Amino acid sequence: MEKERNWKLSLYLSIVIGAGVLLEIVSLFHLDFSLSQLVPFFIFSLLAFLLELMPVYLQGGVALSISFTLVYAALLLFSPYFAASVAFLSAFFATIKSPYYASLFNASQYALSAFLSGQVFQMLGGYEFSWQSLPFYGVAAVSILAFFVSNTFLVGGVISLSQGTPLRLFWREKNIREILFQYFALFPFSLLLYLVYTYIGYWGIILFFFPLMVARYSFKLFADTKKNHLQLLQALIAALDARDSYTAGHSSRVAELSLQIAEHLHLPPQKREALEYAAVLHDVGKLGIQDSILTKQGELSEDEHSLVCEHPEIGYKILGEVDFLQEAAQIVLAHHERMDGSGYPEGKKGEEIPIEARIVGAADVFDALTSDRPYRRAYSAEEALEIMENEEKGSFDPEVLQILRKIVEEKREKNVS
């Protein structure tokens, strides 16, 4: 299986690289080697190269470069071949320290995406429209969408073949939609570069590079803020984990399992983000409960158990004070509700419980059962599922349980192979 996957990956890389290198050669032959075009070609390629050296990293390790701004401006001003060549050279030299096949693939997929985008723009008559006409923007939108689809498929193909996962899983990642949004958000800068070059010339492009760097810095701050939010929450939970060595890492595992379940359920990106926050913070309300109760070796008294059952409400009050955690707070409040109404704090049942809370609730119990506790050994994954399906029958969403079993089986098969 591994050899077959490596063979397919090598073939895929060879095809994309071959097509990209061929396109670069053809593009260079389409260039007008007069000084009037060589100078802008050099400037666009150099500035795009500099921006390629400064990508912005989103969650999940996805890198996004605003060199697209210059590549798309080149497409609007000159031709698909011009833009493809700028894209190829900037990406290749920016990653030249990587293995040669990685540099060539990055350059090739970028050039192919830019060329396809340019061909769409040209076929729809984009070069015949004035920037002041509405059809120009409609054609540009379709062209950018073509770039996004091509770029995503080419990159997703490598990830799918190298990791042995279906391509559709790559498309369901929440950052994919964010990337599409960023391409459209960068279009106004491409249009400004188009106008600056049209009315001022290449000196205007050079001067405009500095405001573009400011835009890149602002975008980076936005991306870093989202990452810092999650890191801050994880640090808060680390403080909770430190109180009890038996539950250390519990919240992180629950978050990871919850996101896997959400992926199988095809939850939209915004719901998955709130789910991740809630899963990481589902036990934050235990900060308001005495250590002597949380770390007690024996069985809890009725009063002590009642105090522990207050942690969803305490967590809700803590998170409800933070604007970006409003949705997560609702999930935390309901993560101990059960489908048959036997849960707490409000005794909700069935569809009254948010799907995200049903996911976190199942992942929370499964991880608790498969972890060692002072009063019992850890159950195996199969034993935990049996308990949830039989001894606690009716407590959990049947679809969530079915997916949970599927995830366990997939993990077992992966470990065996």
Coordinates of C-alpha atoms in Angstrom, one line a residue:
M1 CA 0.0 0.0 0.0
E2 CA 2.8 2.4 0.9
K3 CA 4.7 1.6 -2.3
E4 CA 1.6 2.2 -4.4
R5 CA 1.0 5.5 -2.7
N6 CA 4.6 6.6 -3.3
W7 CA 4.4 5.5 -6.9
K8 CA 1.2 7.5 -7.4
L9 CA 2.7 10.6 -5.7
S10 CA 5.9 10.5 -7.8
L11 CA 3.8 10.2 -11.0
Y12 CA 1.6 13.1 -9.9
L13 CA 4.6 15.3 -9.0
S14 CA 6.2 14.5 -12.3
I15 CA 3.1 15.4 -14.3
V16 CA 2.5 18.7 -12.5
I17 CA 6.2 19.7 -12.6
G18 CA 6.4 18.7 -16.3
A19 CA 3.4 20.8 -17.2
G20 CA 4.6 23.7 -15.1
V21 CA 8.1 23.8 -16.6
L22 CA 6.7 23.4 -20.1
L23 CA 4.3 26.3 -19.4
E24 CA 7.3 28.5 -18.2
I25 CA 9.3 27.8 -21.4
V26 CA 6.3 28.6 -23.6
S27 CA 5.6 31.8 -21.5
L28 CA 9.1 33.1 -21.9
F29 CA 8.7 32.6 -25.7
H30 CA 5.5 34.7 -25.5
L31 CA 7.3 37.6 -23.8
D32 CA 8.2 40.7 -25.7
F33 CA 11.9 41.1 -25.0
S34 CA 11.8 44.9 -25.6
L35 CA 12.9 47.1 -22.8
S36 CA 9.4 48.3 -22.3
Q37 CA 8.3 44.8 -21.2
L38 CA 11.5 43.4 -19.7
V39 CA 11.6 46.2 -17.0
P40 CA 8.1 45.6 -15.7
F41 CA 8.6 41.8 -16.0
F42 CA 11.8 42.1 -13.8
I43 CA 10.0 44.4 -11.3
F44 CA 6.9 42.3 -11.0
S45 CA 9.0 39.1 -10.6
L46 CA 11.3 40.6 -8.0
L47 CA 8.5 42.1 -5.9
A48 CA 6.5 38.9 -6.1
F49 CA 9.6 36.9 -5.0
L50 CA 10.0 39.2 -2.0
L51 CA 6.4 38.6 -0.9
E52 CA 6.8 34.9 -1.5
L53 CA 9.6 35.0 1.1
M54 CA 7.1 36.3 3.7
P55 CA 4.0 34.0 3.7
V56 CA 1.3 34.2 6.4
Y57 CA 0.6 31.0 8.2
L58 CA -3.0 30.1 9.0
Q59 CA -4.1 27.4 11.5
G60 CA -3.3 23.9 10.3
G61 CA 0.1 25.0 8.8
V62 CA -1.5 26.4 5.6
A63 CA 0.7 29.2 4.2
L64 CA -0.8 32.0 2.2
S65 CA 1.3 34.5 0.2
I66 CA 0.1 37.9 -0.8
S67 CA 2.3 37.7 -3.9
F68 CA -1.0 36.8 -5.5
T69 CA -1.7 40.5 -5.6
L70 CA 1.2 41.1 -7.9
V71 CA 0.6 38.0 -10.0
Y72 CA -3.0 38.9 -10.6
A73 CA -2.1 42.6 -11.4
A74 CA 0.4 41.2 -14.0
L75 CA -2.5 39.1 -15.4
L76 CA -4.7 42.2 -15.7
L77 CA -2.0 44.4 -17.2
F78 CA -0.3 42.0 -19.7
S79 CA -1.3 38.4 -20.4
P80 CA -1.8 34.9 -18.9
Y81 CA 1.7 34.0 -20.1
F82 CA 3.3 37.0 -18.4
A83 CA 1.5 36.3 -15.1
A84 CA 2.3 32.6 -15.3
S85 CA 6.0 33.3 -15.7
V86 CA 6.0 35.8 -12.8
A87 CA 4.3 33.2 -10.6
F88 CA 6.7 30.5 -11.6
L89 CA 9.9 32.5 -11.1
S90 CA 8.8 34.1 -7.8
A91 CA 7.7 30.8 -6.2
F92 CA 10.7 28.8 -7.5
F93 CA 13.4 31.2 -6.2
A94 CA 11.6 31.8 -2.9
T95 CA 11.7 28.0 -2.2
I96 CA 15.0 27.2 -3.9
K97 CA 16.6 26.0 -0.6
S98 CA 13.9 23.2 -0.4
P99 CA 14.4 19.9 -2.2
Y100 CA 14.4 20.5 -6.0
Y101 CA 11.1 18.7 -6.6
A102 CA 9.4 20.8 -3.9
S103 CA 10.6 24.0 -5.4
L104 CA 9.6 22.9 -8.9
F105 CA 6.2 21.7 -7.7
N106 CA 5.5 25.0 -5.9
A107 CA 6.5 27.0 -8.9
S108 CA 4.6 24.8 -11.3
Q109 CA 1.3 24.7 -9.4
Y110 CA 1.4 28.5 -8.9
A111 CA 2.1 29.1 -12.6
L112 CA -0.5 26.7 -13.8
S113 CA -3.1 28.3 -11.5
A114 CA -2.2 31.8 -12.7
F115 CA -2.3 30.7 -16.4
L116 CA -5.7 29.0 -16.0
S117 CA -7.0 32.1 -14.2
G118 CA -5.7 34.3 -17.0
Q119 CA -7.2 32.1 -19.7
V120 CA -10.6 32.3 -18.0
F121 CA -10.3 36.1 -17.8
Q122 CA -9.3 36.3 -21.5
M123 CA -12.0 33.9 -22.8
L124 CA -14.7 35.8 -20.9
G125 CA -13.6 39.0 -22.6
G126 CA -12.0 40.6 -19.6
Y127 CA -9.3 42.4 -21.6
E128 CA -12.0 44.1 -23.7
F129 CA -13.8 45.6 -20.6
S130 CA -12.8 48.8 -18.9
W131 CA -12.1 48.7 -15.2
Q132 CA -15.0 51.1 -14.8
S133 CA -17.6 48.7 -16.2
L134 CA -19.5 46.1 -14.1
P135 CA -18.7 43.1 -16.4
F136 CA -15.0 43.6 -15.7
Y137 CA -15.6 42.7 -12.0
G138 CA -17.8 39.8 -12.8
V139 CA -15.1 38.3 -15.1
A140 CA -12.5 39.0 -12.5
A141 CA -14.5 37.2 -9.8
V142 CA -14.8 34.1 -12.1
S143 CA -11.1 34.3 -12.9
I144 CA -10.1 34.4 -9.2
L145 CA -12.4 31.5 -8.5
A146 CA -10.7 29.5 -11.3
F147 CA -7.3 30.3 -9.7
F148 CA -8.5 29.2 -6.3
V149 CA -10.0 25.9 -7.6
S150 CA -6.9 25.1 -9.6
N151 CA -4.5 25.9 -6.8
T152 CA -6.5 24.0 -4.2
F153 CA -6.8 20.9 -6.3
L154 CA -3.1 20.8 -7.2
V155 CA -1.9 21.3 -3.6
G156 CA -4.7 19.1 -2.2
G157 CA -3.6 16.3 -4.6
V158 CA -0.1 16.2 -3.1
I159 CA -1.5 16.1 0.5
S160 CA -4.1 13.5 -0.4
L161 CA -1.5 11.2 -2.1
S162 CA 1.2 11.7 0.5
Q163 CA -1.1 11.1 3.5
G164 CA -3.4 8.6 1.9
T165 CA -6.5 10.6 2.7
P166 CA -9.4 11.4 0.3
L167 CA -9.2 14.7 -1.5
R168 CA -12.6 15.7 -0.2
L169 CA -11.3 15.8 3.4
F170 CA -8.8 18.5 2.3
W171 CA -11.7 20.5 0.8
R172 CA -13.6 20.3 4.1
E173 CA -10.8 21.9 6.1
K174 CA -12.0 25.2 7.5
N175 CA -9.0 27.1 6.2
I176 CA -10.0 26.4 2.6
R177 CA -12.8 28.8 2.7
E178 CA -10.7 31.4 4.5
I179 CA -8.2 31.2 1.7
L180 CA -10.9 31.8 -0.9
F181 CA -12.0 34.8 1.0
Q182 CA -8.4 36.1 1.2
Y183 CA -8.0 35.9 -2.6
F184 CA -11.1 38.0 -3.1
A185 CA -9.9 40.4 -0.3
L186 CA -6.6 40.8 -2.1
F187 CA -8.2 41.7 -5.5
P188 CA -8.6 45.4 -4.7
F189 CA -4.9 45.7 -4.2
S190 CA -4.3 44.0 -7.6
L191 CA -6.7 46.5 -9.1
L192 CA -4.9 49.4 -7.4
L193 CA -1.6 48.1 -8.8
Y194 CA -3.2 47.8 -12.2
L195 CA -4.3 51.5 -12.0
V196 CA -1.0 52.7 -10.6
Y197 CA 0.9 51.0 -13.4
T198 CA -1.5 52.3 -16.1
Y199 CA -1.3 55.9 -15.0
I200 CA 2.2 56.2 -13.4
G201 CA 4.2 53.3 -14.6
Y202 CA 6.6 50.9 -12.9
W203 CA 7.8 53.5 -10.4
G204 CA 4.3 53.6 -9.0
I205 CA 4.5 49.8 -8.6
I206 CA 7.7 50.1 -6.6
L207 CA 6.2 52.8 -4.4
F208 CA 3.0 50.9 -3.9
F209 CA 5.0 47.9 -2.6
F210 CA 5.4 49.6 0.8
P211 CA 1.6 50.0 1.5
L212 CA 1.3 46.4 0.3
M213 CA 3.7 45.4 3.0
V214 CA 1.6 47.2 5.6
A215 CA -1.5 45.2 4.3
R216 CA 0.5 42.0 4.6
Y217 CA 1.4 42.9 8.2
S218 CA -2.2 43.6 9.1
F219 CA -3.2 40.3 7.6
K220 CA -0.5 38.5 9.6
L221 CA -1.8 40.2 12.8
F222 CA -5.3 38.9 12.0
A223 CA -4.0 35.3 11.5
D224 CA -1.8 35.5 14.6
T225 CA -4.7 36.7 16.7
K226 CA -6.8 33.6 15.9
K227 CA -3.8 31.4 16.7
N228 CA -3.1 33.3 19.9
H229 CA -6.7 32.9 21.0
L230 CA -6.4 29.1 20.9
Q231 CA -3.0 29.1 22.5
L232 CA -4.2 31.2 25.4
L233 CA -7.1 28.9 25.9
Q234 CA -4.8 25.9 25.9
A235 CA -2.6 27.6 28.5
L236 CA -5.6 28.1 30.7
I237 CA -6.5 24.4 30.4
A238 CA -2.9 23.4 31.1
A239 CA -3.3 25.2 34.5
L240 CA -6.4 23.1 35.1
D241 CA -4.7 19.9 34.1
A242 CA -1.8 20.6 36.4
R243 CA -4.2 20.3 39.4
D244 CA -4.8 16.6 38.6
S245 CA -2.2 14.4 36.9
Y246 CA -4.8 11.8 36.0
T247 CA -6.7 14.3 33.8
A248 CA -3.6 15.9 32.2
G249 CA -4.1 16.2 28.5
H250 CA -7.8 15.3 28.7
S251 CA -9.1 18.6 27.2
S252 CA -6.7 18.4 24.3
R253 CA -7.7 14.9 23.5
V254 CA -11.4 15.7 23.7
A255 CA -10.8 18.6 21.3
E256 CA -9.0 16.5 18.8
L257 CA -11.6 13.7 18.9
S258 CA -14.5 16.3 18.7
L259 CA -13.0 17.8 15.5
Q260 CA -12.6 14.4 14.0
I261 CA -16.3 13.7 14.7
A262 CA -17.3 17.1 13.3
E263 CA -15.4 16.4 10.1
H264 CA -17.3 13.2 9.5
L265 CA -20.6 15.1 10.2
H266 CA -19.5 17.8 7.7
L267 CA -20.1 20.7 10.2
P268 CA -19.5 24.1 8.6
P269 CA -16.2 25.9 9.4
Q270 CA -17.7 28.5 11.8
K271 CA -19.3 25.7 13.9
R272 CA -16.0 23.7 14.0
E273 CA -14.2 26.8 15.3
A274 CA -16.7 27.3 18.1
L275 CA -16.6 23.5 18.7
E276 CA -12.8 23.5 19.1
Y277 CA -12.9 26.4 21.6
A278 CA -15.6 24.6 23.6
A279 CA -13.9 21.2 23.5
V280 CA -10.7 22.7 24.8
L281 CA -12.6 24.6 27.5
H282 CA -15.3 22.2 28.4
D283 CA -13.9 21.6 31.9
V284 CA -12.9 25.2 32.6
G285 CA -15.7 25.5 35.2
K286 CA -13.8 23.1 37.4
L287 CA -11.5 26.0 38.3
G288 CA -14.3 27.0 40.6
I289 CA -14.4 23.6 42.4
Q290 CA -12.1 22.7 45.4
D291 CA -9.0 20.6 44.7
S292 CA -9.9 18.2 47.5
I293 CA -13.1 17.3 45.6
L294 CA -11.5 17.0 42.1
T295 CA -8.6 14.8 43.4
K296 CA -10.5 12.7 45.9
Q297 CA -9.5 9.1 45.7
G298 CA -12.7 7.5 46.8
E299 CA -16.4 7.9 45.8
L300 CA -17.8 11.4 46.0
S301 CA -20.6 12.2 48.5
E302 CA -23.9 13.4 47.2
D303 CA -23.1 17.0 48.1
E304 CA -19.6 16.7 46.5
H305 CA -21.2 15.3 43.4
S306 CA -23.7 18.1 43.2
L307 CA -20.8 20.6 43.4
V308 CA -19.0 18.9 40.5
C309 CA -22.2 19.0 38.5
E310 CA -22.1 22.8 38.7
H311 CA -19.0 23.1 36.5
P312 CA -20.9 23.5 33.2
E313 CA -22.7 26.5 34.6
I314 CA -19.5 27.9 36.1
G315 CA -17.8 27.5 32.8
Y316 CA -20.7 29.1 31.0
K317 CA -20.4 32.2 33.2
I318 CA -16.6 32.4 32.7
L319 CA -16.7 32.1 29.0
G320 CA -19.9 34.2 28.6
E321 CA -17.9 37.3 29.5
V322 CA -15.6 36.9 26.4
D323 CA -17.1 38.1 23.1
F324 CA -15.5 35.6 20.8
L325 CA -16.5 32.7 23.1
Q326 CA -20.2 33.4 23.3
E327 CA -21.1 30.4 21.1
A328 CA -18.5 28.1 22.8
A329 CA -20.1 29.1 26.2
Q330 CA -23.4 27.6 25.1
I331 CA -21.8 24.4 24.1
V332 CA -19.9 24.1 27.4
L333 CA -23.2 24.7 29.3
A334 CA -24.8 21.8 27.5
H335 CA -22.0 19.2 27.2
H336 CA -23.4 17.1 30.1
E337 CA -26.9 17.1 28.8
R338 CA -28.0 13.7 27.6
M339 CA -30.3 12.6 24.7
D340 CA -32.8 10.9 27.1
G341 CA -33.0 14.0 29.3
S342 CA -31.0 12.4 32.2
G343 CA -28.2 15.0 32.0
Y344 CA -27.6 18.3 33.6
P345 CA -27.8 21.3 34.3
E346 CA -31.1 21.9 32.5
G347 CA -32.3 18.3 31.7
K348 CA -32.5 19.0 27.9
K349 CA -33.0 16.1 25.6
G350 CA -32.8 15.1 21.9
E351 CA -32.6 17.9 19.4
E352 CA -32.8 20.5 22.2
I353 CA -29.1 19.8 22.8
P354 CA -26.8 21.6 20.2
I355 CA -25.1 19.1 18.0
E356 CA -21.7 20.6 19.1
A357 CA -22.6 19.8 22.7
R358 CA -23.6 16.3 21.8
I359 CA -20.2 15.8 20.1
V360 CA -18.2 17.2 23.1
G361 CA -20.3 15.2 25.5
A362 CA -19.6 11.9 23.7
A363 CA -15.9 12.7 23.2
D364 CA -15.5 13.7 26.9
V365 CA -17.0 10.4 28.2
F366 CA -15.1 8.3 25.8
D367 CA -11.7 9.9 26.8
A368 CA -12.6 9.6 30.5
L369 CA -13.4 5.9 30.1
T370 CA -10.2 5.2 28.2
S371 CA -8.0 7.0 30.7
D372 CA -6.7 5.8 34.1
R373 CA -8.4 7.2 37.2
P374 CA -7.4 6.8 40.9
Y375 CA -10.3 4.5 41.4
R376 CA -10.1 2.3 38.3
R377 CA -7.9 1.3 35.3
A378 CA -8.5 2.6 31.8
Y379 CA -11.0 0.7 29.7
S380 CA -10.0 -0.3 26.2
A381 CA -11.6 1.7 23.3
E382 CA -13.9 -1.3 22.6
E383 CA -14.9 -1.6 26.2
A384 CA -15.6 2.1 26.4
L385 CA -17.8 2.0 23.3
E386 CA -19.7 -1.0 24.8
I387 CA -20.4 0.9 28.0
M388 CA -21.6 4.0 26.0
E389 CA -23.8 1.9 23.7
N390 CA -25.2 -0.5 26.3
E391 CA -24.8 0.6 29.9
E392 CA -25.5 4.2 29.1
K393 CA -27.9 3.4 26.2
G394 CA -30.0 6.4 25.2
S395 CA -27.6 9.0 26.6
F396 CA -25.6 9.8 23.4
D397 CA -26.5 10.8 19.9
P398 CA -26.7 7.5 17.9
E399 CA -25.0 9.1 14.8
V400 CA -22.2 10.6 16.9
L401 CA -21.6 7.2 18.5
Q402 CA -21.6 5.5 15.1
I403 CA -19.0 7.9 13.9
L404 CA -17.0 7.5 17.1
R405 CA -16.9 3.8 16.5
K406 CA -15.8 4.4 12.9
I407 CA -12.9 6.6 14.1
V408 CA -11.8 4.0 16.6
E409 CA -11.9 1.2 13.9
E410 CA -10.0 3.4 11.4
K411 CA -7.3 4.1 14.0
R412 CA -7.0 0.4 14.8
E413 CA -6.6 -0.5 11.1
K414 CA -4.0 2.2 10.7
N415 CA -2.0 0.9 13.7
V416 CA -2.2 -2.7 12.3
S417 CA -1.0 -1.6 8.9

